[in-house]
mmCIF file of C-alpha atoms in Angstrom:
data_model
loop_
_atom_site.group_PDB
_atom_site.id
_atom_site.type_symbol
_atom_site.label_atom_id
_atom_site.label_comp_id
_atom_site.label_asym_id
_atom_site.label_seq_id
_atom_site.Cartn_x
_atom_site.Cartn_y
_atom_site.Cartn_z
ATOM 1 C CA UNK A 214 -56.685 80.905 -20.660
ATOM 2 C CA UNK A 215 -57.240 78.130 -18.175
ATOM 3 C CA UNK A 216 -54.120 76.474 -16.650
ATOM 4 C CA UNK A 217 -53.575 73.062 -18.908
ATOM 5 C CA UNK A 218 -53.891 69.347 -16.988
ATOM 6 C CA UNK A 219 -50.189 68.459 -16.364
ATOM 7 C CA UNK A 220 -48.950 64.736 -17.234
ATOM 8 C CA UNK A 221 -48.331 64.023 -13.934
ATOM 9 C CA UNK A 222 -48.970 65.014 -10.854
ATOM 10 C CA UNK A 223 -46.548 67.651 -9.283
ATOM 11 C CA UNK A 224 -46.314 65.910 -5.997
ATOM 12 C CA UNK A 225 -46.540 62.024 -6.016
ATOM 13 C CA UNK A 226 -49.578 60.718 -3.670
ATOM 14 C CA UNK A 227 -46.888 58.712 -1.347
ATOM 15 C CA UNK A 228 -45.074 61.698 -0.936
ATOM 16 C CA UNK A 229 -45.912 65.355 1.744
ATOM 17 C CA UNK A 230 -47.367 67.920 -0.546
ATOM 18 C CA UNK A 231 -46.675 70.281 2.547
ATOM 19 C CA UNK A 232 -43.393 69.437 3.087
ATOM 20 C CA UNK A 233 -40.064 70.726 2.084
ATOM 21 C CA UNK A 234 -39.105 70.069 -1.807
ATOM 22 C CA UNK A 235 -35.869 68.816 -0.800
ATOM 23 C CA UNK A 236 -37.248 65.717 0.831
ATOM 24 C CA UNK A 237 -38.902 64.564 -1.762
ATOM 25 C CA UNK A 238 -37.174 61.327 -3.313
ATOM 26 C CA UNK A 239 -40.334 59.758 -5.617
ATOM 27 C CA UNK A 240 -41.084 61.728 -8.538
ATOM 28 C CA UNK A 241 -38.046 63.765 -9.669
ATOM 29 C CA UNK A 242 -37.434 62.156 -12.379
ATOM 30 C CA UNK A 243 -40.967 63.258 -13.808
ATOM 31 C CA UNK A 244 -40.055 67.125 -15.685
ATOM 32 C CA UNK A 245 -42.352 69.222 -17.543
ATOM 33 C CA UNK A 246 -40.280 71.749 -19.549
ATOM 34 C CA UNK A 247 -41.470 74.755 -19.909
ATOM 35 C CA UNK A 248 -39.987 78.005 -21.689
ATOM 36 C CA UNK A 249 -39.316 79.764 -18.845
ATOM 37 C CA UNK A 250 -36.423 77.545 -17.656
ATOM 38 C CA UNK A 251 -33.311 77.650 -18.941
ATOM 39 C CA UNK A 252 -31.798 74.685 -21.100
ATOM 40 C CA UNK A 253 -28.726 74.780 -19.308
ATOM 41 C CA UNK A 254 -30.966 74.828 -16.091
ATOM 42 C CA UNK A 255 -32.770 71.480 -16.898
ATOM 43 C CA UNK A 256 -29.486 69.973 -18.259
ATOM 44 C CA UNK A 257 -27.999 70.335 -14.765
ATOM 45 C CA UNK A 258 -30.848 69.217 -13.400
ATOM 46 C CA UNK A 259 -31.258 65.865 -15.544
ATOM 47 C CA UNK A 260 -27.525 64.951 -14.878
ATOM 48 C CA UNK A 261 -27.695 65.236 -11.399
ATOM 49 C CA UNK A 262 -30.679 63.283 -11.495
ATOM 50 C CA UNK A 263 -28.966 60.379 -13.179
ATOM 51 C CA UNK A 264 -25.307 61.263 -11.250
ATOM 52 C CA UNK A 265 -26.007 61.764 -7.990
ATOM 53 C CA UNK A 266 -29.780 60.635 -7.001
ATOM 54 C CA UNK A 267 -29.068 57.807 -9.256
ATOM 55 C CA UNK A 268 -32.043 57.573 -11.878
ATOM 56 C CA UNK A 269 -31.776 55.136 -14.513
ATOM 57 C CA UNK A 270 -34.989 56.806 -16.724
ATOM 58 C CA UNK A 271 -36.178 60.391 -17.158
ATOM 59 C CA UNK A 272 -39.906 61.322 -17.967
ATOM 60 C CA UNK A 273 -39.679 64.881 -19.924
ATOM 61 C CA UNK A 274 -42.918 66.245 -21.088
ATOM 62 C CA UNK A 275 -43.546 69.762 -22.534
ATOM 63 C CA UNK A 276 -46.725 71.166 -24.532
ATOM 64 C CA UNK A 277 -46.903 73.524 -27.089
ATOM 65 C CA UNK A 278 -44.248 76.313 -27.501
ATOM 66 C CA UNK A 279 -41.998 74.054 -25.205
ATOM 67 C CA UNK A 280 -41.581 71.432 -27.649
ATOM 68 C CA UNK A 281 -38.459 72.839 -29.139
ATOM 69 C CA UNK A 282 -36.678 73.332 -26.252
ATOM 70 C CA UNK A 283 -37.654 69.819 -25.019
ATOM 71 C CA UNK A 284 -36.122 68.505 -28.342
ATOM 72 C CA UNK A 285 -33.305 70.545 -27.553
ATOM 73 C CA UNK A 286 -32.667 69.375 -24.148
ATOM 74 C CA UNK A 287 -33.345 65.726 -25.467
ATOM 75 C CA UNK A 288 -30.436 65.897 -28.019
ATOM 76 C CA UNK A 289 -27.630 67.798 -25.401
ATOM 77 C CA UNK A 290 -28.158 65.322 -22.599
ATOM 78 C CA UNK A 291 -26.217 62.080 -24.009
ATOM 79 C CA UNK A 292 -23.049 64.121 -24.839
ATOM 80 C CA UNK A 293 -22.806 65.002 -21.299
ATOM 81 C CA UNK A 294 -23.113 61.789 -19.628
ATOM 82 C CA UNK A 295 -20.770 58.895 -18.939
ATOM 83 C CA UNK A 296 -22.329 56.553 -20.681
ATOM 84 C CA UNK A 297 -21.743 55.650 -24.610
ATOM 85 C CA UNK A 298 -24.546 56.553 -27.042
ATOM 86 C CA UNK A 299 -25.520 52.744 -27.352
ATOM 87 C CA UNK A 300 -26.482 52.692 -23.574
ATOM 88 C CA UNK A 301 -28.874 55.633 -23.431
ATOM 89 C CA UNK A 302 -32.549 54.743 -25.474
ATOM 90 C CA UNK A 303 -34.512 57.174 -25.774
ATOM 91 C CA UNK A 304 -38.647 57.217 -26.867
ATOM 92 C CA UNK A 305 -40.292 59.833 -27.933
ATOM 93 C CA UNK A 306 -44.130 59.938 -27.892
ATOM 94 C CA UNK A 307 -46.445 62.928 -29.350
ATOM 95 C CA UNK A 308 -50.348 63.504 -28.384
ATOM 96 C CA UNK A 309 -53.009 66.078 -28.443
ATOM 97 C CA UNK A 310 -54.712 67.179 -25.462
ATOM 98 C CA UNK A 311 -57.611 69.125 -25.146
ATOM 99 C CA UNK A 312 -57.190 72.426 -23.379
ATOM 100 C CA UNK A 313 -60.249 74.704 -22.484
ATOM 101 C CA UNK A 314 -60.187 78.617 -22.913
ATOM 102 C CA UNK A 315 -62.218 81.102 -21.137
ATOM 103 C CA UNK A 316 -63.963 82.990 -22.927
ATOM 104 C CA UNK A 317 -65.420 86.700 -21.522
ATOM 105 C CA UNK A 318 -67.740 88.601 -23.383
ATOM 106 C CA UNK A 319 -67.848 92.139 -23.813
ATOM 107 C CA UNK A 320 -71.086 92.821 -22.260
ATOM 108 C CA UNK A 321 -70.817 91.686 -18.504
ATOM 109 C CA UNK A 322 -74.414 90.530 -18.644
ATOM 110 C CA UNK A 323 -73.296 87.361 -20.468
ATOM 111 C CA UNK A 324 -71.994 84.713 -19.264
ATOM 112 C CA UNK A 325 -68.616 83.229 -19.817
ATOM 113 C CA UNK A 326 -68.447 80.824 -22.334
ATOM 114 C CA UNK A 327 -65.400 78.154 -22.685
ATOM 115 C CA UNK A 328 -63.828 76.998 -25.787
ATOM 116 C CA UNK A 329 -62.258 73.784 -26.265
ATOM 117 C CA UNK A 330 -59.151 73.366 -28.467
ATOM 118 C CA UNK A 331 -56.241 70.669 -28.751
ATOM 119 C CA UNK A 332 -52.956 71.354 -28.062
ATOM 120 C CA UNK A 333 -49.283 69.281 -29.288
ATOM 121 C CA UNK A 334 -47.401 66.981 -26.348
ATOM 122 C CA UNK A 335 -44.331 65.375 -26.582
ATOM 123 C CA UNK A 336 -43.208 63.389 -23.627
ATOM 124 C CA UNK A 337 -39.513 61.842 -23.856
ATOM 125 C CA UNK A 338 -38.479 58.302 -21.899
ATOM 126 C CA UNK A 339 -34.848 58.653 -21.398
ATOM 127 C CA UNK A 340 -33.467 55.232 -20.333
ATOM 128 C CA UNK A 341 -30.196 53.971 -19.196
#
């Protein structure tokens, strides 16, 4: 399997792509969940986003298998911030990309062949 485009890019083009993570201040408010995280991880994450950095909108994007746990994460956030249910929108928005897989054949003679396939997005606009 071939690595699938991401949404975004993972360092903005005003921003260091060498420097230190910390410094960054464009562009954390872009996520893509993946499985591997923890809910509770991103949860933290999103409210100090919107606490302390002081975010007003959160870009959330997962692909496939990720989908629940973005749906999740989507549904626990408003409970845990200050603000009343009326004041948080949020938009949810679902696509198909196409993802290519590598195909290697048995005999090493051959060349490698790729397949194309779609995959399921879902990318959620929380707004304050």
């Amino acid at each position: 399997k071939l690595a699938p485009p991401r949404p975004f890019p993972t360092v903005p083009r005003s921003v260091s792509a060498t420097g230190p993570r910390s410094a960054h201040k464009e562009g954390k408010n872009l996520i893509c969940i993946s499985r591997k995280t923890t809910l509770a991880a991103y949860m933290r994450r999103c409210k100090d986003l919107i606490m302390k950095d002081g975010y007003t909108s959160l870009h959330l994007s997962a692909m496939g298998a990720a989908i629940p746990h973005l749906l999740k994460l989507a549904l626990a956030l408003p409970p845990i911030l200050p603000y009343s249910a009326d004041d948080i929108r949020i938009d949810y928005t679902t696509d198909t990309v196409q993802v290519q897989d590598e195909i290697v054949p048995d005999d090493e003679e051959e060349d490698i062949s790729y397949q194309t396939r779609g995959k399921s997005t879902l990318k959620v606009v929380m707004s304050i």
